[in-house]
Structure formats: C-alpha cells, structure tokens
Coordinates of C-alpha atoms in Angstrom, one line a residue:
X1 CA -5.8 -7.1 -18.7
X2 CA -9.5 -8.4 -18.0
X3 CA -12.3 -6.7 -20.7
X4 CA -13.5 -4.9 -17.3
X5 CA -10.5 -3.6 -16.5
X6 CA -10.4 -2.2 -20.2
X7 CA -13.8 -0.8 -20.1
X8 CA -13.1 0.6 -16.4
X9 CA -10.2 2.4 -17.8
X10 CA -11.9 4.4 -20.6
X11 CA -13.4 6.3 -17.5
X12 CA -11.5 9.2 -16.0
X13 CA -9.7 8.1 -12.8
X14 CA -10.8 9.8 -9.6
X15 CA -7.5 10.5 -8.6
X16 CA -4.0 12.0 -10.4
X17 CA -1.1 10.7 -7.9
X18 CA -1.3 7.7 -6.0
X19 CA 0.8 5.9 -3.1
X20 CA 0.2 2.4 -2.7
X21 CA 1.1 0.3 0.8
X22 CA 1.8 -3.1 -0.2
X23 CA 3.0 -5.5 2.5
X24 CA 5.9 -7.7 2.0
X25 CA 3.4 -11.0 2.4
X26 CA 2.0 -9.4 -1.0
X27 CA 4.7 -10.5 -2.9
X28 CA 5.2 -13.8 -1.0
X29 CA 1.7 -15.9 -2.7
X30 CA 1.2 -19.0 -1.1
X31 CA 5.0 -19.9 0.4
X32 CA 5.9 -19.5 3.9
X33 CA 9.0 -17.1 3.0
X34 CA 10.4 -15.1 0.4
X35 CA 9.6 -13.4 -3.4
X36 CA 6.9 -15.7 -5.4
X37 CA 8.4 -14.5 -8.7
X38 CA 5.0 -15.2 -10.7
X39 CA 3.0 -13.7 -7.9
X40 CA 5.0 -10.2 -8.7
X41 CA 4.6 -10.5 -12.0
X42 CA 0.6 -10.6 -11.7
X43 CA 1.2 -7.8 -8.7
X44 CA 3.2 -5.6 -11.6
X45 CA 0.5 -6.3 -14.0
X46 CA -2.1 -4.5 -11.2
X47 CA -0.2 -1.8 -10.8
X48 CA 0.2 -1.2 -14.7
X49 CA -3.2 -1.1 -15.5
X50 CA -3.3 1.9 -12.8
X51 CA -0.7 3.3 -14.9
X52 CA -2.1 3.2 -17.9
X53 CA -4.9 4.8 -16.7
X54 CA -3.0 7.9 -16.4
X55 CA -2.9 8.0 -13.1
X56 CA 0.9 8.5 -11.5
X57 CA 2.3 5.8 -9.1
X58 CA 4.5 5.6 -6.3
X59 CA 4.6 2.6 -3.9
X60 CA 5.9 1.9 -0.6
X61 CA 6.2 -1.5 -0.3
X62 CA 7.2 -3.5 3.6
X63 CA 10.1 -6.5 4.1
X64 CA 7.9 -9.1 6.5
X65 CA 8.0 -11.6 4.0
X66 CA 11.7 -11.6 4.5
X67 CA 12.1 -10.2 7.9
X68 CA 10.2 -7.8 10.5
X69 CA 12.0 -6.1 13.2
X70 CA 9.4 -7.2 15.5
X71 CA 8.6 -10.6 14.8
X72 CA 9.7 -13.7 16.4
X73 CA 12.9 -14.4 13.7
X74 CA 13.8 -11.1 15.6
X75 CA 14.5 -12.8 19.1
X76 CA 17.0 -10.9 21.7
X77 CA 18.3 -8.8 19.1
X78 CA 18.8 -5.2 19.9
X79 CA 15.4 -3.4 18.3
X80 CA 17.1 -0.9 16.5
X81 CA 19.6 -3.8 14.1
X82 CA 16.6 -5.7 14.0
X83 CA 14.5 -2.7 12.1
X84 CA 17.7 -1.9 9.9
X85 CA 17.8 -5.6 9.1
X86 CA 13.9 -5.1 8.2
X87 CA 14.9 -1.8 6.0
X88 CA 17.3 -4.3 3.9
X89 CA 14.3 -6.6 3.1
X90 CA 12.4 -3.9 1.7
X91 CA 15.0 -3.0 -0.5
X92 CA 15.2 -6.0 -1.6
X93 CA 10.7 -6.4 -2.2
X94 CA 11.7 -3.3 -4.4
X95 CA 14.2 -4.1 -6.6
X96 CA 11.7 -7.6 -7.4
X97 CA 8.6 -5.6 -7.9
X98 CA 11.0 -2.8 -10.3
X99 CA 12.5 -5.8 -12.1
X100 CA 8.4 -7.1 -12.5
X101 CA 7.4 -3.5 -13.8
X102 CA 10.1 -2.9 -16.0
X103 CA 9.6 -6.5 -17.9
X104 CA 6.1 -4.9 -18.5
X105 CA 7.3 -1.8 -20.2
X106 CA 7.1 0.2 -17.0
X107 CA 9.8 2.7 -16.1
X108 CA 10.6 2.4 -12.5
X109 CA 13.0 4.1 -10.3
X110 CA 13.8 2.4 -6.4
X111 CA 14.4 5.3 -3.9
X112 CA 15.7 4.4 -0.8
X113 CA 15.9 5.8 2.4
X114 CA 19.2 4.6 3.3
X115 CA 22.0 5.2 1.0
X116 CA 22.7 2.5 -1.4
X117 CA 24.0 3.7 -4.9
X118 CA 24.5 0.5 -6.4
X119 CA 20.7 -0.8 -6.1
X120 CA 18.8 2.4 -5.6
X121 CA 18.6 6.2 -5.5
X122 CA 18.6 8.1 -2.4
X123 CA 15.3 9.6 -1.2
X124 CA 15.1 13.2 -2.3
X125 CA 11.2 14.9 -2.7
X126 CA 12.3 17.2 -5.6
X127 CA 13.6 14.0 -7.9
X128 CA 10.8 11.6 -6.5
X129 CA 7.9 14.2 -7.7
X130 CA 10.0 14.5 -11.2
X131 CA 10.4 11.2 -11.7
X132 CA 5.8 10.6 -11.0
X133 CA 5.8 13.9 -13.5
X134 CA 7.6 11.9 -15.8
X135 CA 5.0 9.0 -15.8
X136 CA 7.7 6.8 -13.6
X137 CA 6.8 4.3 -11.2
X138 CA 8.6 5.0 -7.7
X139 CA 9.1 2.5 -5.5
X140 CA 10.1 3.7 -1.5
X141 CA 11.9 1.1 -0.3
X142 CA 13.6 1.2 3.0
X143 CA 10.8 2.6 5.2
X144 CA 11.5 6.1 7.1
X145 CA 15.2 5.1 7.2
X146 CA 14.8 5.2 10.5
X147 CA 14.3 2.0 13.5
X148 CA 10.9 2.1 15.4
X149 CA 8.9 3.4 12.1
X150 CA 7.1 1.0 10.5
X151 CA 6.3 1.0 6.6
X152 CA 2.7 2.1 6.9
X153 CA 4.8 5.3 8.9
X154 CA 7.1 5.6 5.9
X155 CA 3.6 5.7 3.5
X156 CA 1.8 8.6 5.1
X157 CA 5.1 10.2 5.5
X158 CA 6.2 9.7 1.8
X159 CA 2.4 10.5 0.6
X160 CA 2.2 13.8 2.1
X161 CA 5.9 15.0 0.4
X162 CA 4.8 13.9 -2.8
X163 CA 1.0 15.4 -2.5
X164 CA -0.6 11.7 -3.3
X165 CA -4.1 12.4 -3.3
X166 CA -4.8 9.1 -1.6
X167 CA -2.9 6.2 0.3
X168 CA -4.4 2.7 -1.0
X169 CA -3.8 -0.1 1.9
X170 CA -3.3 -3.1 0.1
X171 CA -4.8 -5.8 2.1
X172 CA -6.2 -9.8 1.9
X173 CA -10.0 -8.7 2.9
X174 CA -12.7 -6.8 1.4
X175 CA -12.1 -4.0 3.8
X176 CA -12.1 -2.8 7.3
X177 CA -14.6 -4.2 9.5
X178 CA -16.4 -3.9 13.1
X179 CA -14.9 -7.2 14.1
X180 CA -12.7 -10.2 13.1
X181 CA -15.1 -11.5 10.4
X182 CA -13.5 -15.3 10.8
X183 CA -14.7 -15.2 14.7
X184 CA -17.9 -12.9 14.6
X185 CA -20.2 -13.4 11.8
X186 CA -21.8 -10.3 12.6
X187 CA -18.9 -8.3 11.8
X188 CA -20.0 -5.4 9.5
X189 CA -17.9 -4.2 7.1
X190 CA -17.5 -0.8 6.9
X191 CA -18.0 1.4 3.7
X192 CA -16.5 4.3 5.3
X193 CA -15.0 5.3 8.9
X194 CA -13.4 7.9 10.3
X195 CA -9.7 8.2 11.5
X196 CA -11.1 9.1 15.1
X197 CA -13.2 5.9 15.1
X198 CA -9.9 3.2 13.5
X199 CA -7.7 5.0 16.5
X200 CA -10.1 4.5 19.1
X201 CA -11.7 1.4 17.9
X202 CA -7.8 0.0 18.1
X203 CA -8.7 -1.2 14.1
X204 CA -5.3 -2.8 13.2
X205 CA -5.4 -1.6 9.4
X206 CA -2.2 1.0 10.2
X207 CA -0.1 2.1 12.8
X208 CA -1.5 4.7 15.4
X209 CA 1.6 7.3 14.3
X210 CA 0.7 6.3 10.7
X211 CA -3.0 7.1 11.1
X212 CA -2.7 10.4 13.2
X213 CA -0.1 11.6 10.6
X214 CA -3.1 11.0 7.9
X215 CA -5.6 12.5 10.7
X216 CA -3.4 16.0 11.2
X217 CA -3.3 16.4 7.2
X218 CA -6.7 15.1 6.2
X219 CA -4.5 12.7 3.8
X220 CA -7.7 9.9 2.7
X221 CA -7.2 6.4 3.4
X222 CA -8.6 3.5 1.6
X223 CA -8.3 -0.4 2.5
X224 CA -9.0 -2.5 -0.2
X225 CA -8.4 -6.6 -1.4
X226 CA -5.5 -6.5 -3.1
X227 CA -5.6 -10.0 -4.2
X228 CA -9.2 -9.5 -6.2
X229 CA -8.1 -8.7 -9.8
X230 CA -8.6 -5.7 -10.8
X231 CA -9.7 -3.9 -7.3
X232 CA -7.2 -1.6 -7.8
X233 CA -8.5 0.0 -10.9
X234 CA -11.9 -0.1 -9.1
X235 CA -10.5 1.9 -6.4
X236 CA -9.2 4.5 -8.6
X237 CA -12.0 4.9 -10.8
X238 CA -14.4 5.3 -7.8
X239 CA -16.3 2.0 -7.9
X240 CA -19.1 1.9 -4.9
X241 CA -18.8 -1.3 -3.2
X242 CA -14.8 -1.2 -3.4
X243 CA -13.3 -1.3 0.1
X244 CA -13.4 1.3 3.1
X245 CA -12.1 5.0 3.0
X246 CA -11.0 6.3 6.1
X247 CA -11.6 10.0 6.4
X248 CA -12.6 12.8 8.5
X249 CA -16.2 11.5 8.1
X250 CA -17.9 8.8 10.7
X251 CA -18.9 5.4 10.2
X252 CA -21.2 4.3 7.9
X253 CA -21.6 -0.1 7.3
X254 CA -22.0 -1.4 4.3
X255 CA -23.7 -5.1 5.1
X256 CA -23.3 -8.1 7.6
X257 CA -21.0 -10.2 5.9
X258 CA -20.5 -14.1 6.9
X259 CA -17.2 -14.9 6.9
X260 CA -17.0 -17.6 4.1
X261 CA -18.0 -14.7 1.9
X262 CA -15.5 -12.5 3.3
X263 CA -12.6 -15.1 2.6
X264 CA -14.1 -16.1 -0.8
X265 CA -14.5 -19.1 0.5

C-alpha cells in the first residue's frame, strides 16, 4: 500500500457496504485470454485496502476474458448454452480473485448462482449479508444464473439484496464521457450524470435493464479507472476529481479532456 493510500484511509469512508463490477478483461492485464495471475494479485491488493478501510465488500465479477455469450468465440451456438458457458467463466474469474484475497489475509466466500458445491456456495441473501457482517469478502460469481442477463444485471440485482450503498463500475478510463475521447477530442467528461441522460444518451457504461433497475431504486452509480492505483480508495473516501456518479441528478462536465490524457498516454 502506497503512503496515500495510508493517509487516505485514516479518513472515514463515505460509504459502509460496497458492490464492485469488475469485468473479466480486469483480471486478464496485457494477454489476449485468460487469468494474468500477478495482475490479480495487484487487483486483490485494491480491493484490500477498501477492506481495511472498514468498509464491507462484495464483488461481482464477469467471464469475457474467458468467454462471453455474445461474442464472436460464441458463433451459431444456441444463445442460451452460450450464456451458461459464460456463467462457467465467471466462476472460474472468482475462485482466482478468492485464491488472490485469501493469500492476502482476506476471508472470502464464492457465491454462485448456479449450484456448484464443490467450488462455491449457493446464492442465498440471508448468508451473503452475514458473511459482509462478518467482515468477508463475497464474490457473486455466475451472473443472475440465468441466460440473456448480463453481469452488470447480476450487480444491480445483487446490490439491491444486499443494501450496497453504491455500485462501483470498474472501468480502463477516467470516467464516463460525452463522446468517444480516442475519436473526439472534445469529448467532456462527465463529473456527474443522471440515469435518464446514460439511457437516453445510449452511454455504453451498463446494460439498459441494469441501469433502469438502479433508476427504479435510486441505487448510485459510479464509473471509475480501475487500473489507476488506488482510485478505489479515492472513490470510497469521496475524493472530488474521481470518476462519474450516475444518479437521479443531471449532467454536470467536469473539463475537455484530449485523449492522450485520457489514456495516460
């Protein structure tokens, strides 16, 4: 952990329960397929320094590093095996980012929501809020459990059961912007924007279903880099400057950003 990250933590976090959306890709650094191991490892060490901020944790985490239902390694098959196949792989990103946690000190429990004893427990809300009471890491793995929901589905749905006070969109930009900020270097990026505004600005951050269920229950958005160190614990203790909430409230930009800065570049 950075000094900033130490000093950032001696603050009171913002928020009490978490859910954080990682996307399989997270876990999958700079190869074209698969688990980097040591790019889990430094994902696990983000997601510690939440938890030992006090704050409780629970993840839901997607398999498109490994296979998507809707992507081309899908082909002709029949949608619904395809999804299932999809469910596997996120059961799989789980049980890696548990292992990573757990060699950290972290206790971590894998709830899935297809039934598989041997690797994971089987979603139930009552054990899931117990286990985030106890100061456990739970990781959703397997998406709704059901074909034609996606994983950002499965994290509105799973936030609102366990009361999260907040979904956190991992992401690879700063935030959600007006534009694609690698083909319109006027793009601004947004500090804040409402639900409304992402569903009719067609703003791929989420699924539609995903954001109308966050819409209908006033459940708070934010989209943040994940791969800055230590943006997470920004996020949680409030930092201005630190990605875009989506809300009930309208649009407000934060700057014109050219996109070398946005990349890092």
């Amino acid at each position: 952990m950075t000094s900033s990250q130490s000093s950032t933590i001696a603050r009171r976090p913002n928020y009490r329960r978490i859910l954080l959306k990682l996307s399989g890709e997270a876990l999958m650094g700079e190869q074209g397929y698969g688990v980097d191991v040591k790019v889990a490892r430094s994902v696990a060490e983000e997601i510690k320094a939440v938890h030992d901020a006090g704050v409780e944790v629970a993840i839901v985490v997607g398999g498109g590093n490994i296979f998507r239902g809707v992507s081309a390694s899908a082909q002709d098959m029949d949608r619904a095996s395809a999804d299932y196949i999809g469910m596997l792989a996120t059961v799989m990103n789980a049980v890696v980012l548990q292992d990573a946690l757990e060699k950290l000190g972290v206790y971590t429990r894998v709830m899935s929501a297809i039934d598989i004893p041997q690797v994971a427990e089987p979603f139930i809300r009552r054990r899931a809020i117990r286990h985030l009471e106890k100061g456990r890491v739970v990781i959703f793995a397997a998406g709704t459990g059901n074909p034609y929901f996606t994983t950002d589905s499965a994290a509105a749905l799973r936030a609102l059961e366990i009361k999260a006070d907040v979904i956190l969109k991992a992401t690879k930009v700063e935030g959600i912007y007006s534009a694609d900020p690698a083909k319109d270097e006027t793009a601004e990026l947004y500090d804040r924007i409402s639900y409304q505004e992402v569903l009719e600005q067609q703003l791929k951050i989420m699924d539609a279903s995903a954001i109308s269920l966050c819409m209908d229950n006033n459940l708070p958005i934010i989209v943040f880099n994940m791969k800055t160190p230590g943006n997470i614990v920004r996020v949680i203790m409030g930092e201005p400057g630190v990605g875009t909430q989506v809300s009930a409230e309208r649009a407000t930009a934060r700057t014109t950003i050219e996109p070398s800065i946005q990349h890092g570049a």
